PDB file of C-alpha atoms in Angstrom:
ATOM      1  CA  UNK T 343     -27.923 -59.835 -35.862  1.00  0.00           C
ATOM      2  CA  UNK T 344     -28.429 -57.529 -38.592  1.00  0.00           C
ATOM      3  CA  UNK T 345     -28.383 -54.236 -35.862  1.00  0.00           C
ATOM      4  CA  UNK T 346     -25.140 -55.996 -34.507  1.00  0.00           C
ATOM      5  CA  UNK T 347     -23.594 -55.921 -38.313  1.00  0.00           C
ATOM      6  CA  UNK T 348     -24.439 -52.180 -38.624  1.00  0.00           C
ATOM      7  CA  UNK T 349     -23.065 -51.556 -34.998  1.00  0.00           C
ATOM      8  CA  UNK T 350     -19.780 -53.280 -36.085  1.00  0.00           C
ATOM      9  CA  UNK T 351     -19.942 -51.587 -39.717  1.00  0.00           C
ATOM     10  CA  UNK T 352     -20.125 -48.134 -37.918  1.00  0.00           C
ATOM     11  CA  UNK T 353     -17.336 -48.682 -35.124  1.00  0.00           C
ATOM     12  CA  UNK T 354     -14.848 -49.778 -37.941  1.00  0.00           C
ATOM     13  CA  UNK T 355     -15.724 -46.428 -40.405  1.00  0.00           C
ATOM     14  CA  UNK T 356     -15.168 -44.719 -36.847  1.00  0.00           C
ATOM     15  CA  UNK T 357     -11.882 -46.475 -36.424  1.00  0.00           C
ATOM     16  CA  UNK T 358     -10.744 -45.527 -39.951  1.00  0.00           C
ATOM     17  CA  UNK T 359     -11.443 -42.101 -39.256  1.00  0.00           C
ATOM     18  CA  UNK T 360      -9.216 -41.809 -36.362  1.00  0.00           C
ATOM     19  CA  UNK T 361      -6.658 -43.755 -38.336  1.00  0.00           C
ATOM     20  CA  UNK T 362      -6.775 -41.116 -41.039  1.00  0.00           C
ATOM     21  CA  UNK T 363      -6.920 -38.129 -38.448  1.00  0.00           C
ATOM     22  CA  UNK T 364      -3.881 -39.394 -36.537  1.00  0.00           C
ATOM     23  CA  UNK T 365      -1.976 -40.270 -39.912  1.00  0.00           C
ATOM     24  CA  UNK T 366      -2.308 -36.712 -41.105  1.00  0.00           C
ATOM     25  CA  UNK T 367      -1.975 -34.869 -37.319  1.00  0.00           C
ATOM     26  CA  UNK T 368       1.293 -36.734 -37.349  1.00  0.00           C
ATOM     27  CA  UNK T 369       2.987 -36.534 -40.808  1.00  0.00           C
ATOM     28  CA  UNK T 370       2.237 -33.101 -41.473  1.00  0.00           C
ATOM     29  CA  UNK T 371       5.563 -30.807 -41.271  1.00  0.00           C
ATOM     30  CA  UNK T 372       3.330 -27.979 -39.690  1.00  0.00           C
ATOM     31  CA  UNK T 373       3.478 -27.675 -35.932  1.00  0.00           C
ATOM     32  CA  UNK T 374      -0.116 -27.951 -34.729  1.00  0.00           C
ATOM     33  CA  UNK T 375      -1.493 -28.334 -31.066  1.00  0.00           C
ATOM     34  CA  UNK T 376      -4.743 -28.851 -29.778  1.00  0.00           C
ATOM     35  CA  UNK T 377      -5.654 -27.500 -26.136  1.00  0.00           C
ATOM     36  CA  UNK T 378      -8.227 -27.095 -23.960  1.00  0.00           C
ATOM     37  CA  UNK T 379      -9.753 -23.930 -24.110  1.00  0.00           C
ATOM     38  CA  UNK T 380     -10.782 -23.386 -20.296  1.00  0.00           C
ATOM     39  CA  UNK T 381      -7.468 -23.985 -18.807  1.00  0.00           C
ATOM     40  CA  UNK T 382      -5.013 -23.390 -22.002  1.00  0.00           C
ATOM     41  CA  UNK T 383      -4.021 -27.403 -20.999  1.00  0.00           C
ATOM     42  CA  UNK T 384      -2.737 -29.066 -24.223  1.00  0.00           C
ATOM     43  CA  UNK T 385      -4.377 -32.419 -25.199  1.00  0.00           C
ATOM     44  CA  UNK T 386      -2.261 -33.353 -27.876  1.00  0.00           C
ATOM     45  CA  UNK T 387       0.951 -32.100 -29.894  1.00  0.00           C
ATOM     46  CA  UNK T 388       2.299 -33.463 -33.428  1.00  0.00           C
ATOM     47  CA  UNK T 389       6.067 -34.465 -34.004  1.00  0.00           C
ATOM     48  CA  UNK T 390       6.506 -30.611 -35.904  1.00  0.00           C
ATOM     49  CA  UNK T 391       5.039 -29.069 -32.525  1.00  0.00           C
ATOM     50  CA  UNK T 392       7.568 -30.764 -30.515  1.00  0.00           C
ATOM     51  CA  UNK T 393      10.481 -30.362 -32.506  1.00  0.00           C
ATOM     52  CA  UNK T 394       9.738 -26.713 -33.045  1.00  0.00           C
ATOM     53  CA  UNK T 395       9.594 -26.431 -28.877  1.00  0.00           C
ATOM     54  CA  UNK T 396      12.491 -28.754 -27.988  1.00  0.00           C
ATOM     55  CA  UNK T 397      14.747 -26.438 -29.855  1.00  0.00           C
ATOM     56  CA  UNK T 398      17.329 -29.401 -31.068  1.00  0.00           C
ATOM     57  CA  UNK T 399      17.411 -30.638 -27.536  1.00  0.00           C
ATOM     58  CA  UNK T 400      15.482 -34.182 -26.052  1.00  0.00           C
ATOM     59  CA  UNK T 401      11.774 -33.980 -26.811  1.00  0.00           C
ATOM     60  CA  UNK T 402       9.722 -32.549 -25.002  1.00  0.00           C
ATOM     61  CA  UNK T 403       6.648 -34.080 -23.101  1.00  0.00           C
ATOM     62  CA  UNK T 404       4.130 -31.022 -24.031  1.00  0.00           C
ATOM     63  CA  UNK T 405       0.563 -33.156 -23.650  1.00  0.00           C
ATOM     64  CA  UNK T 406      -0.784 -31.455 -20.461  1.00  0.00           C
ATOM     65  CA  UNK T 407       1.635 -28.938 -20.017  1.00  0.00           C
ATOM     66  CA  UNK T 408       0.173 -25.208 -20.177  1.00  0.00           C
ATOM     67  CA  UNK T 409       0.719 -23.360 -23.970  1.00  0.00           C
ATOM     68  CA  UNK T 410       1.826 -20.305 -21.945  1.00  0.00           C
ATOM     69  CA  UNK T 411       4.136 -21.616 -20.845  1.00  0.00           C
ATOM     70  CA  UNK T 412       6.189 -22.649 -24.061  1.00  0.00           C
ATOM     71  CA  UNK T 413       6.370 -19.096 -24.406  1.00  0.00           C
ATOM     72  CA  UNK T 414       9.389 -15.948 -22.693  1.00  0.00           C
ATOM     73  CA  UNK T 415       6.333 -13.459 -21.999  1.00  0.00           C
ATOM     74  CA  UNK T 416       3.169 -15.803 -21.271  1.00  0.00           C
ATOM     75  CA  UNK T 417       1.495 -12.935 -19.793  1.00  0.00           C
ATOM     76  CA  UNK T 418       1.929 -10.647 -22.633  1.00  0.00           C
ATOM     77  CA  UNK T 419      -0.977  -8.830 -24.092  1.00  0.00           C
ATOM     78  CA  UNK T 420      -1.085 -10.391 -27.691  1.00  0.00           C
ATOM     79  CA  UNK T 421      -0.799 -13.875 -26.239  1.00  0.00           C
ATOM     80  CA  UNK T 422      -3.742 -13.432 -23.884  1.00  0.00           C
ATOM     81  CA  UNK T 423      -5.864 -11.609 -26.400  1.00  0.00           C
ATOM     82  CA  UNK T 424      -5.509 -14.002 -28.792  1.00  0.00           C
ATOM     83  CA  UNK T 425      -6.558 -17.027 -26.716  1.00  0.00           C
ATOM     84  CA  UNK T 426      -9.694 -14.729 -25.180  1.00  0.00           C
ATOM     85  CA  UNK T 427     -10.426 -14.273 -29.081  1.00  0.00           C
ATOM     86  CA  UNK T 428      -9.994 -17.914 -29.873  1.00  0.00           C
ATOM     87  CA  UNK T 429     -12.150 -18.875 -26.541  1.00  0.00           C
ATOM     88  CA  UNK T 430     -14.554 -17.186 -27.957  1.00  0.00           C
ATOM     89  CA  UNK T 431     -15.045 -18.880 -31.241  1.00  0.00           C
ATOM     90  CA  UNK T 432     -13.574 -16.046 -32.965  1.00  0.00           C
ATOM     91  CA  UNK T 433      -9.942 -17.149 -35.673  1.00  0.00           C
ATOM     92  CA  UNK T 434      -7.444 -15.366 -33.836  1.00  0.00           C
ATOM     93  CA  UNK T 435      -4.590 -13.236 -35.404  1.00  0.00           C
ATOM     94  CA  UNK T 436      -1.038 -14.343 -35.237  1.00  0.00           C
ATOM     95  CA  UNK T 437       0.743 -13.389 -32.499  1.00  0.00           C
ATOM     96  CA  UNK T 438       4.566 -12.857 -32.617  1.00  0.00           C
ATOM     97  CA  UNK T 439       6.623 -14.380 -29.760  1.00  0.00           C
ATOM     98  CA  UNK T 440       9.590 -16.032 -28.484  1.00  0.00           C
ATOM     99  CA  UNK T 441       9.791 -19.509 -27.778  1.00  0.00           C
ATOM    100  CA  UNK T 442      11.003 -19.865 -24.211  1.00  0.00           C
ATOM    101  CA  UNK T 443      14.338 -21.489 -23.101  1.00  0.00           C
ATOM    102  CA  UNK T 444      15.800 -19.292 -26.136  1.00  0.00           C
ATOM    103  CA  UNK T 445      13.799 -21.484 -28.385  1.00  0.00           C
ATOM    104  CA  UNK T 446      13.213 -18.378 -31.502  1.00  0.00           C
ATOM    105  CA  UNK T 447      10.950 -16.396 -32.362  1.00  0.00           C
ATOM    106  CA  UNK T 448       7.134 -17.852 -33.416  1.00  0.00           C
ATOM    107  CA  UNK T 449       4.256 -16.822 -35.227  1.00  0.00           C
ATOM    108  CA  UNK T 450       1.214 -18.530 -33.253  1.00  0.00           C
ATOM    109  CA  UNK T 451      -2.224 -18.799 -34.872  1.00  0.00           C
ATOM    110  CA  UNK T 452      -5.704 -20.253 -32.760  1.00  0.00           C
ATOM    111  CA  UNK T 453      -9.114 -21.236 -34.246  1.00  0.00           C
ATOM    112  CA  UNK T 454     -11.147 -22.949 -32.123  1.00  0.00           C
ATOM    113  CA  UNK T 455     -13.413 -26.110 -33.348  1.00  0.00           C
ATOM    114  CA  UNK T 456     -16.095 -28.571 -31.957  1.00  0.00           C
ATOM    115  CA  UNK T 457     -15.618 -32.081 -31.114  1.00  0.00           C
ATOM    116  CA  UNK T 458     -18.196 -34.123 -30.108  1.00  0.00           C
ATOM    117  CA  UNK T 459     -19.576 -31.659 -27.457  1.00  0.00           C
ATOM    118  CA  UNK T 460     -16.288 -30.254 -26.316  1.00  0.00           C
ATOM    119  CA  UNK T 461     -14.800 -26.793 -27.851  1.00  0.00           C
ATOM    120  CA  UNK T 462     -11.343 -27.123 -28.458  1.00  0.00           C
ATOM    121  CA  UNK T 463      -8.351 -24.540 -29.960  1.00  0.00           C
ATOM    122  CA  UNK T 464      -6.396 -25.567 -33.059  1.00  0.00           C
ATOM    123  CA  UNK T 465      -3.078 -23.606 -32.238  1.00  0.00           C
ATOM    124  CA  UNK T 466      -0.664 -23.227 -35.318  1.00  0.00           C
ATOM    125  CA  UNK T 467       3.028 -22.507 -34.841  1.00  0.00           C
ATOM    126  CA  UNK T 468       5.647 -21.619 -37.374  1.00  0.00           C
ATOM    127  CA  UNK T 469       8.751 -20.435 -37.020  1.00  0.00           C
ATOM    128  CA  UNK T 470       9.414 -16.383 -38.110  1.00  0.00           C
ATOM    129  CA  UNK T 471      11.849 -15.783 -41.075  1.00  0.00           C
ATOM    130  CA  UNK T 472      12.304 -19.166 -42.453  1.00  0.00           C
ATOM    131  CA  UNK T 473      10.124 -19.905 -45.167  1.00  0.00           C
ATOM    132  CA  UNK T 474       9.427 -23.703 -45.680  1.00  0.00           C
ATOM    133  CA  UNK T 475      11.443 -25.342 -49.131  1.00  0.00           C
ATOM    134  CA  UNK T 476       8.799 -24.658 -52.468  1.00  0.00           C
ATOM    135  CA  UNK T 477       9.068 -28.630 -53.023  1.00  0.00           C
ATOM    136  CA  UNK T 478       8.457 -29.304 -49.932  1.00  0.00           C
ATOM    137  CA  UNK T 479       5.008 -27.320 -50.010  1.00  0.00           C
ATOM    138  CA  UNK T 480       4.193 -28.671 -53.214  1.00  0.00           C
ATOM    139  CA  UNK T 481       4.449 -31.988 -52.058  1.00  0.00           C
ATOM    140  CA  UNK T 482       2.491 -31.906 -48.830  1.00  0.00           C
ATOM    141  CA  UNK T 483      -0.324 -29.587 -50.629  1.00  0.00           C
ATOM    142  CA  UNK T 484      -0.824 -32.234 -53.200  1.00  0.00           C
ATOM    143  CA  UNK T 485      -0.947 -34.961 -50.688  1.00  0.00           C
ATOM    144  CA  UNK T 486      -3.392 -33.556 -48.939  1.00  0.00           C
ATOM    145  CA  UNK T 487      -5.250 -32.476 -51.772  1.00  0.00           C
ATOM    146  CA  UNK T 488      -5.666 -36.025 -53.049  1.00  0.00           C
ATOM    147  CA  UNK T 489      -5.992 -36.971 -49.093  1.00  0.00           C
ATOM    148  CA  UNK T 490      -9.229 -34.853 -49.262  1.00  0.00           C
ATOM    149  CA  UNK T 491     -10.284 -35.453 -52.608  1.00  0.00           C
ATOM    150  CA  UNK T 492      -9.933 -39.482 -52.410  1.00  0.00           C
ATOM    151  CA  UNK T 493     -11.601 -39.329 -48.717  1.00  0.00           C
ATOM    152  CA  UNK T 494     -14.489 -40.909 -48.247  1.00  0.00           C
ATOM    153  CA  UNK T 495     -15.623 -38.776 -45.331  1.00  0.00           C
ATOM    154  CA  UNK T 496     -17.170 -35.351 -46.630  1.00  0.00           C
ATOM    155  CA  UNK T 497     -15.134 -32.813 -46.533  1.00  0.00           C
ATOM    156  CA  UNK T 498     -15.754 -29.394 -47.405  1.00  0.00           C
ATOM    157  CA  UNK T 499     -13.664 -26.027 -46.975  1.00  0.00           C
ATOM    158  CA  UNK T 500     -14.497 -22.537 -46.146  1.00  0.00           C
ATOM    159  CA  UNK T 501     -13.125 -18.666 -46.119  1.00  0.00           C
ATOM    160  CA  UNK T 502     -13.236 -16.902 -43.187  1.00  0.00           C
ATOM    161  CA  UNK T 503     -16.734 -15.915 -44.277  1.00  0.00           C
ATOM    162  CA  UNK T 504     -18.040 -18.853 -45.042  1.00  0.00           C
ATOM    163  CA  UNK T 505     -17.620 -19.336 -48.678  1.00  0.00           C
ATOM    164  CA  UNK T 506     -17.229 -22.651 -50.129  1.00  0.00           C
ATOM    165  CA  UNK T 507     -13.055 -22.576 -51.201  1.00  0.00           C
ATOM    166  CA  UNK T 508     -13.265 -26.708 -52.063  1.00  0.00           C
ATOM    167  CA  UNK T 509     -15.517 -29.644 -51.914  1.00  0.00           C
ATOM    168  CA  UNK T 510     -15.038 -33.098 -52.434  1.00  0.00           C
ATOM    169  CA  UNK T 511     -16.962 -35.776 -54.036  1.00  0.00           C
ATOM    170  CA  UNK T 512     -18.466 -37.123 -51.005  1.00  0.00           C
ATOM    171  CA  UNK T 513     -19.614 -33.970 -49.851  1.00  0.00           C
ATOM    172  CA  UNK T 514     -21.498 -33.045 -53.538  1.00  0.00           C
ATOM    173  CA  UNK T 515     -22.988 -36.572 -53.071  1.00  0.00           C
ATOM    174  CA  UNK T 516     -24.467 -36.008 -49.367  1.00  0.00           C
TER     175      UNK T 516
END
């Protein structure tokens, strides 16, 4: 009984998780996709993503569509390069591009991450020459700040090299 409890206990702090991950993957005003590294496939796209690729028209089904092609030149150099440096567990720098179907021009960031024991590629997108509103930044950023600090997951995060930027309680206490 008691290993059935603990069982139980874990599958519902695995549930909350996921009910934290999807809240924040879906309310955050940042277009973010996740993809498959091996064939470029995308997994999973927030609201932002889709909006920022629909272009003002219907939305757009982008979950296993190809991330190339969302894009005029998905051949070009940059593009390629950056998803080679991204497969390769490298941060990736931001490529400028142009949306296809006359969608604007995009800044597009990769990182790759592990998930359970599949690599994946965080790709950020962001419009060029429109800066998001300065209240609008402060709100999210403090959200998320008090998401993090409040969390009872630990949750720590680093620079590029590896230096500790911000740590919350949970993580001091592990």
């Amino acid at each position: 009984i008691a290993a059935q409890q603990m069982m139980e206990r874990e599958h519902w702090k695995v549930r909350e998780v996921e009910t934290r991950y999807r809240l924040l993957f879906q309310a955050t005003s940042e277009a973010v996709v996740l993809l498959r590294p091996s064939t470029s496939r995308i997994l999973e796209a927030n609201p932002a993503a889709v909006a920022l690729v629909s272009n003002g028209g219907g939305p757009r089904r982008l979950a296993g569509g190809s991330l190339t092609s969302l894009f005029e030149a998905p051949n070009s150099k940059p593009l390629q390069a950056a998803l080679a440096a991204a497969r390769s567990a490298r941060r990736a720098e931001v490529v400028r591009t142009a949306l296809s179907d006359g969608g604007g021009r995009v800044g597009v960031s990769m990182s790759s991450f592990r998930q359970d024991d599949a690599s994946l590629l965080l790709v950020r997108l962001s419009r060029l020459g429109t800066e998001p509103s300065p209240l609008a930044t402060v709100t999210e950023s403090s959200m998320l700040l008090d998401f993090v600090r409040n969390s009872p997951d630990a949750l720590v995060f680093t620079d590029n090299e590896g230096r500790i930027q911000m740590a919350n309680a949970s993580f001091v206490a592990l």
